Coordinates of C-alpha atoms in Angstrom, one line a residue:
Chain A
X10 CA 0.0 0.0 0.1
X11 CA 1.3 3.5 -0.8
X12 CA 0.4 6.0 1.7
X13 CA -1.9 8.7 0.3
X14 CA 0.1 11.4 2.0
X15 CA 3.2 10.7 0.1
X16 CA 2.6 12.7 -3.0
X17 CA 5.8 12.9 -5.2
X18 CA 7.5 16.1 -5.4
X19 CA 5.9 18.5 -7.7
X20 CA 7.3 18.4 -11.2
X21 CA 8.2 21.6 -12.8
X22 CA 6.3 23.7 -10.4
X23 CA 7.2 27.0 -8.5
X24 CA 9.5 29.5 -10.1
X25 CA 10.6 27.2 -12.9
X26 CA 7.1 26.3 -14.0
X27 CA 6.5 26.6 -17.6
X28 CA 4.7 29.7 -18.3
X29 CA 2.7 28.3 -21.2
X30 CA 1.6 25.6 -18.7
X31 CA 0.4 28.1 -16.2
X32 CA -1.3 30.3 -18.6
X33 CA -3.0 27.4 -20.3
X34 CA -4.5 26.5 -17.0
X35 CA -5.1 29.8 -15.2
X36 CA -6.4 31.6 -18.3
X37 CA -8.2 28.8 -20.1
X38 CA -9.2 26.0 -17.7
X39 CA -10.8 26.4 -14.3
X40 CA -14.3 27.6 -13.7
X41 CA -15.9 30.6 -15.5
X42 CA -17.9 32.7 -13.2
X43 CA -19.0 36.2 -14.1
X44 CA -17.9 38.3 -11.3
X45 CA -19.9 41.6 -10.6
X46 CA -17.2 43.6 -11.9
X47 CA -18.0 42.9 -15.6
X48 CA -14.7 42.0 -16.9
X49 CA -16.3 41.1 -20.0
X50 CA -16.0 37.3 -20.2
X51 CA -15.7 37.6 -23.9
X52 CA -12.7 39.7 -23.7
X53 CA -10.9 37.2 -21.7
X54 CA -12.0 34.4 -24.0
X55 CA -10.7 36.3 -27.0
X56 CA -7.5 36.9 -25.2
X57 CA -7.3 33.3 -24.4
X58 CA -7.9 32.4 -28.0
X59 CA -5.2 34.7 -29.1
X60 CA -2.8 33.2 -26.7
X61 CA -4.0 29.7 -27.6
X62 CA -3.1 30.4 -31.2
X63 CA 0.4 31.2 -30.2
X64 CA 0.6 28.2 -27.7
X65 CA -1.0 25.8 -30.1
X66 CA 0.4 24.5 -33.4
X67 CA -3.1 25.0 -34.8
X68 CA -2.8 22.4 -37.7
X69 CA -1.7 19.7 -35.2
X70 CA -4.6 20.7 -32.8
X71 CA -7.1 20.2 -35.6
X72 CA -5.5 16.9 -36.6
X73 CA -5.9 15.6 -33.0
X74 CA -9.6 16.7 -33.1
X75 CA -9.1 19.6 -30.7
X76 CA -11.9 22.0 -31.7
X77 CA -12.4 23.8 -28.4
X78 CA -13.4 27.0 -30.1
X79 CA -16.5 25.2 -31.5
X80 CA -17.7 23.5 -28.3
X81 CA -16.8 25.9 -25.5
X82 CA -20.1 26.8 -24.0
X83 CA -18.9 30.4 -23.5
X84 CA -18.4 30.7 -27.2
X85 CA -21.3 28.9 -28.5
X86 CA -23.3 31.5 -30.0
X87 CA -23.3 31.1 -33.8
X88 CA -22.4 34.7 -34.7
X89 CA -19.6 34.8 -32.2
X90 CA -18.3 31.5 -33.6
X91 CA -18.3 32.7 -37.1
X92 CA -16.4 35.8 -36.1
X93 CA -13.8 33.7 -34.2
X94 CA -13.5 31.2 -37.1
X95 CA -12.7 34.3 -39.3
X96 CA -10.2 35.6 -36.9
X97 CA -8.8 32.3 -36.3
X98 CA -8.3 31.7 -40.1
X99 CA -6.7 35.2 -40.3
X100 CA -4.3 34.6 -37.4
X101 CA -3.5 31.1 -38.7
X102 CA -2.5 32.7 -42.1
X103 CA -0.3 35.2 -40.4
X104 CA 1.2 32.5 -38.2
X105 CA 1.9 30.3 -41.3
X106 CA 3.4 33.3 -43.1
X107 CA 5.6 34.0 -40.2
X108 CA 6.7 30.5 -39.9
X109 CA 7.6 30.3 -43.6
X110 CA 9.7 33.4 -43.1
X111 CA 11.4 32.0 -40.2
X112 CA 12.2 28.7 -42.0
X113 CA 13.5 30.5 -44.9
X114 CA 15.8 32.6 -42.5
X115 CA 16.9 29.4 -40.8
X116 CA 17.9 27.3 -43.8
X117 CA 20.6 28.6 -46.1
Chain B
X18 CA -7.7 53.1 -1.9
X19 CA -10.7 51.0 -2.4
X20 CA -10.5 47.3 -2.7
X21 CA -12.2 44.7 -4.8
X22 CA -12.5 41.0 -4.1
X23 CA -10.5 38.6 -6.3
X24 CA -11.7 35.1 -6.1
X25 CA -9.2 32.2 -6.6
X26 CA -11.2 29.0 -5.9
X27 CA -14.1 27.5 -4.2
X28 CA -13.5 24.7 -1.7
X29 CA -15.3 22.8 1.1
X30 CA -14.2 24.1 4.6
X31 CA -10.9 22.7 5.6
X32 CA -9.0 22.8 8.9
X33 CA -5.4 23.1 7.8
X34 CA -3.9 26.6 7.8
X35 CA -2.5 28.1 4.6
X36 CA 1.2 29.0 4.6
X37 CA 1.6 32.2 6.6
X38 CA 3.8 33.8 4.0
X39 CA 1.4 33.2 1.2
X40 CA 0.6 36.2 -0.8
X41 CA -1.9 36.4 -3.8
X42 CA -2.5 38.6 -6.6
X43 CA -1.5 42.1 -6.0
X44 CA 0.5 41.0 -3.0
X45 CA -2.3 40.6 -0.4
X46 CA -2.7 37.5 1.7
X47 CA -5.7 35.3 0.7
X48 CA -8.4 34.7 3.2
X49 CA -11.2 32.4 3.5
X50 CA -14.9 33.6 3.1
X51 CA -17.3 31.1 4.6
X52 CA -20.8 30.8 3.3
X53 CA -23.0 27.8 4.1
X54 CA -21.1 24.6 3.2
X55 CA -18.6 26.3 1.0
X56 CA -15.6 28.6 1.2
X57 CA -14.4 31.1 -1.3
X58 CA -10.7 31.9 -1.2
X59 CA -10.4 35.6 -1.8
X60 CA -8.0 38.5 -1.5
X61 CA -8.3 42.2 -1.8
X62 CA -7.1 43.8 -5.0
X63 CA -6.8 47.4 -5.8
X64 CA -9.6 49.0 -7.8
X65 CA -7.1 51.0 -9.9
X66 CA -5.8 47.6 -11.3
X67 CA -8.8 45.4 -11.2
X68 CA -11.8 47.5 -12.1
X69 CA -13.2 46.6 -15.5
X70 CA -11.2 49.1 -17.7
X71 CA -7.7 48.8 -16.1
X72 CA -8.0 45.0 -16.0
X73 CA -8.9 44.8 -19.5
X74 CA -5.9 46.8 -20.5
X75 CA -3.7 44.8 -18.1
X76 CA -4.8 41.5 -19.8
X77 CA -3.1 42.8 -22.9
X78 CA 0.2 43.2 -21.0
X79 CA 2.0 39.9 -21.0
X80 CA 4.3 40.8 -18.2
X81 CA 1.5 41.8 -15.9
X82 CA -0.4 38.8 -16.9
X83 CA 2.5 36.5 -16.2
X84 CA 2.9 37.9 -12.6
X85 CA -0.7 37.7 -12.0
X86 CA -1.1 34.2 -13.4
X87 CA 1.8 33.1 -11.3
X88 CA 0.3 34.6 -8.1
X89 CA -3.1 33.1 -9.0
X90 CA -1.5 29.7 -9.5
X91 CA 0.6 30.1 -6.3
X92 CA -2.6 30.4 -4.2
X93 CA -4.2 27.5 -6.0
X94 CA -1.1 25.4 -5.6
X95 CA -1.0 26.2 -1.8
X96 CA -4.7 25.2 -1.6
X97 CA -4.0 21.9 -3.3
X98 CA -1.7 20.8 -0.6
X99 CA -4.4 21.1 2.0
X100 CA -7.7 20.5 0.3
X101 CA -9.2 20.1 -3.1
X102 CA -9.8 23.4 -4.7
X103 CA -12.2 24.1 -7.6
X104 CA -9.9 26.7 -9.3
X105 CA -11.6 29.6 -10.9
X106 CA -10.5 31.2 -14.1
X107 CA -8.0 34.1 -13.7
X108 CA -9.7 37.5 -13.3
X109 CA -12.8 36.7 -11.4
X110 CA -13.5 39.9 -9.3
X111 CA -16.4 41.1 -7.2
X112 CA -17.1 44.4 -5.6
X113 CA -17.4 43.1 -2.1
X114 CA -17.8 40.1 0.1
X115 CA -21.5 40.0 -0.4
X116 CA -21.2 39.7 -4.2
X117 CA -19.0 36.6 -3.6
X118 CA -21.6 35.3 -1.2
X119 CA -24.3 35.8 -3.8
X120 CA -22.4 33.9 -6.4
X121 CA -21.6 31.1 -3.9
X122 CA -25.3 30.8 -3.3
X123 CA -26.3 30.9 -6.8
X124 CA -23.9 28.2 -8.0
X125 CA -24.0 26.1 -4.7
X126 CA -25.3 23.0 -6.4
X127 CA -22.8 23.1 -9.3
X128 CA -19.9 23.7 -6.9
X129 CA -20.8 20.9 -4.5
X130 CA -21.3 18.5 -7.4
X131 CA -18.1 19.3 -9.0
X132 CA -16.2 19.3 -5.7
X133 CA -17.6 15.8 -5.0
X134 CA -16.3 14.7 -8.4
X135 CA -12.9 16.1 -7.8
X136 CA -12.3 15.6 -4.1
X137 CA -9.1 13.7 -3.4
X138 CA -8.0 14.0 -7.0
X139 CA -5.2 15.9 -8.6
X140 CA -4.3 16.7 -12.2
X141 CA -1.1 15.6 -13.8
X142 CA 0.1 17.0 -17.1
X143 CA 1.9 14.9 -19.5
X144 CA 3.6 16.1 -22.7
X145 CA 5.4 14.2 -25.4
X146 CA 8.0 15.9 -27.6
X147 CA 9.5 14.6 -30.7
X148 CA 13.2 15.6 -30.4
X149 CA 14.0 13.4 -33.4
X150 CA 17.7 12.9 -33.9
X151 CA 16.8 13.1 -37.5
X152 CA 15.7 16.7 -37.1
X153 CA 19.0 17.7 -35.4
X154 CA 21.2 15.9 -37.9
X155 CA 19.3 17.7 -40.6
X156 CA 20.0 21.0 -39.0
X157 CA 23.6 20.1 -38.5
X158 CA 23.9 19.2 -42.3
X159 CA 22.5 22.6 -43.0
X160 CA 24.6 24.5 -40.6
X161 CA 27.7 22.5 -41.6
X162 CA 27.2 23.7 -45.0
X163 CA 27.0 27.3 -44.0
X164 CA 29.9 27.2 -41.7
X165 CA 32.8 27.1 -44.1
X166 CA 34.2 30.4 -43.8
X167 CA 34.3 33.2 -46.3
X168 CA 32.5 31.1 -49.0
X169 CA 29.8 30.0 -46.6
X170 CA 27.3 32.1 -48.3
X171 CA 27.7 30.1 -51.4
X172 CA 27.1 26.9 -49.3
X173 CA 28.0 23.6 -50.8
X174 CA 29.8 25.0 -53.9
X175 CA 32.7 25.8 -51.6
X176 CA 35.7 23.7 -51.1
X177 CA 35.5 20.0 -50.7
X178 CA 31.7 20.1 -50.1
X179 CA 29.5 17.6 -51.8
X180 CA 27.8 18.2 -55.0
X181 CA 24.5 20.0 -55.4
X182 CA 22.8 16.8 -56.2
X183 CA 24.3 15.1 -53.1
X184 CA 23.3 17.9 -51.0
X185 CA 19.7 17.8 -52.3
X186 CA 19.7 14.1 -51.8
X187 CA 20.9 14.4 -48.2
X188 CA 18.5 17.1 -47.5
X189 CA 15.5 15.1 -48.8
X190 CA 16.7 12.1 -46.8
X191 CA 16.8 14.1 -43.6
X192 CA 13.5 15.5 -44.3
X193 CA 12.1 12.0 -44.7
X194 CA 13.8 10.9 -41.5
X195 CA 12.4 13.9 -39.8
X196 CA 8.9 13.0 -40.9
X197 CA 9.1 9.4 -39.9
X198 CA 10.6 10.5 -36.5
X199 CA 7.5 12.6 -36.1
X200 CA 5.2 9.8 -37.0
X201 CA 6.9 7.5 -34.6
X202 CA 6.6 10.0 -31.8
X203 CA 2.9 10.3 -32.6
X204 CA 2.3 6.7 -32.5
X205 CA 4.2 6.6 -29.2
X206 CA 2.1 9.5 -27.8
X207 CA -1.1 7.7 -28.9
X208 CA -0.1 4.5 -27.1
X209 CA 1.1 6.5 -24.0
X210 CA -2.2 8.4 -23.8
X211 CA -4.2 5.2 -23.9
X212 CA -2.1 3.6 -21.2
X213 CA -2.2 6.8 -19.0
X214 CA -6.0 7.2 -19.5
X215 CA -6.6 3.7 -18.4
X216 CA -4.9 4.5 -15.1
X217 CA -6.7 7.8 -14.7
X218 CA -10.3 8.6 -13.9
X219 CA -10.6 11.1 -16.7
X220 CA -8.3 12.8 -19.3
X221 CA -8.3 15.8 -21.6
X222 CA -6.3 16.4 -24.7
X223 CA -5.1 19.9 -24.9
X224 CA -3.7 21.7 -27.9
X225 CA 0.0 21.1 -28.3
X226 CA 2.2 24.0 -27.3
X227 CA 4.5 25.8 -29.7
X228 CA 7.9 26.1 -28.8
X229 CA 7.9 29.9 -29.2
X230 CA 5.8 30.2 -26.1
X231 CA 6.9 27.3 -24.0
X232 CA 10.6 27.5 -24.8
X233 CA 10.6 23.7 -24.9
X234 CA 12.8 22.0 -27.5
X235 CA 11.3 19.5 -29.9
X236 CA 7.9 19.3 -31.3
X237 CA 5.1 18.9 -28.9
X238 CA 3.0 16.0 -30.1
X239 CA 0.9 15.2 -26.9
X240 CA -0.3 17.7 -24.4
X241 CA -2.6 15.9 -22.1
X242 CA -4.2 16.2 -18.6
X243 CA -5.1 13.4 -16.4
X244 CA -7.4 13.3 -13.2
X245 CA -5.9 10.9 -10.8
X246 CA -6.7 10.1 -7.2
X247 CA -4.0 11.4 -4.9
X248 CA -3.6 7.8 -3.5
X249 CA -2.8 6.5 -6.9
X250 CA -0.5 9.3 -8.1
X251 CA 2.7 7.6 -7.1
X252 CA 1.7 4.7 -9.3
X253 CA 0.8 7.1 -12.2
X254 CA 4.0 9.0 -11.9
X255 CA 6.0 5.8 -12.0
X256 CA 4.3 4.7 -15.2
X257 CA 5.2 8.0 -16.8
X258 CA 8.7 7.8 -15.4
X259 CA 9.2 4.4 -16.9
X260 CA 8.4 5.6 -20.3
X261 CA 11.3 8.1 -20.2
X262 CA 14.2 7.0 -22.4
X263 CA 12.0 4.2 -23.7
X264 CA 12.4 5.4 -27.2
X265 CA 15.2 7.5 -28.6
X266 CA 14.3 10.9 -29.9
X267 CA 11.2 11.1 -27.7
X268 CA 11.0 13.2 -24.6
X269 CA 8.2 12.7 -22.0
X270 CA 7.5 15.5 -19.6
X271 CA 5.4 15.4 -16.4
X272 CA 4.0 18.4 -14.5
X273 CA 1.9 18.5 -11.4
X274 CA 0.3 17.8 -9.3
X275 CA -2.0 20.6 -10.4
X276 CA -5.4 21.5 -8.9
X277 CA -7.9 19.9 -11.3
X278 CA -8.0 22.8 -13.7
X279 CA -8.7 20.9 -16.7
X280 CA -11.6 19.0 -15.1
X281 CA -13.2 21.8 -13.2
X282 CA -15.7 22.8 -15.8
X283 CA -19.0 20.9 -16.5
X284 CA -18.3 17.6 -18.2
X285 CA -18.3 18.1 -22.0

């Protein structure tokens, strides 16, 4: 029997924790509650999405069937979805352009 | 200076004390706000930073966001060592304690149900990277070509370097190797995910992270979260540890234990 109190030492936590991991969780997971200061949830979502576009290799995400922008309840209204899809596509294009540029820089 | 209430998490009441040195977002110590069978973990934050307008502006500021996210995570982390917190998303702010109480009351049923589902469980993050020796050797082929001194800009034309045809052949070979390395890593990741999911109560696949933001080397082919009872965490960690070094060119990374961020929302 392992004793339940003996948890392994945290991996990659505290100061050294990967910022991408922290932002991924703190900004994007966890429970959404509208506080009574109206930090417009939509804004946070949009910001999250922008960060996610940076965080995610978007093509890979789609290959793996991750389509969070389609089923996230906070984003489920059709119009908003369309708008996001457009923004998404636009950002993806820009990302691809940047990556191509970078790849060209790196290879002789 | 007026203060607002920043809420980190909702928990069931617990006895253990939080670390005395613990500071939260904006430097204030977190405190526990009891309401019926729940507590909200809150701290006071200045209105000049956390009212609607300034907060919105801050959210665009990556440095501010980083410090705030780390502070938020610090409190959640401390809670995770003494209880099972239901972590809220960053930036949940109320005017005063009574606003927090109203929220607790309105969502009481949801919170209790979710806390029941998560109690005694933690989240482990597992990432798989394709480091692929092929990718590295491809780079060294390329950089070898360019590191030949004054003629470097002309690449393979210089000196005793290989012919253009050989160069192209080697390049296409290394591209192929890189692709097959990636495929191998993906297969490995699929199998690992299956194995880990069978040792977890629940799992989530997150979008792979780009190296630009995470700073990690290699290509992230699996970014998953697993919900594991505390009592079985040691076993879970061992399973992950055993996979390390199992396959050349593949790196497995474990993070946690996290609060169950990825499982805190309603079930999909």
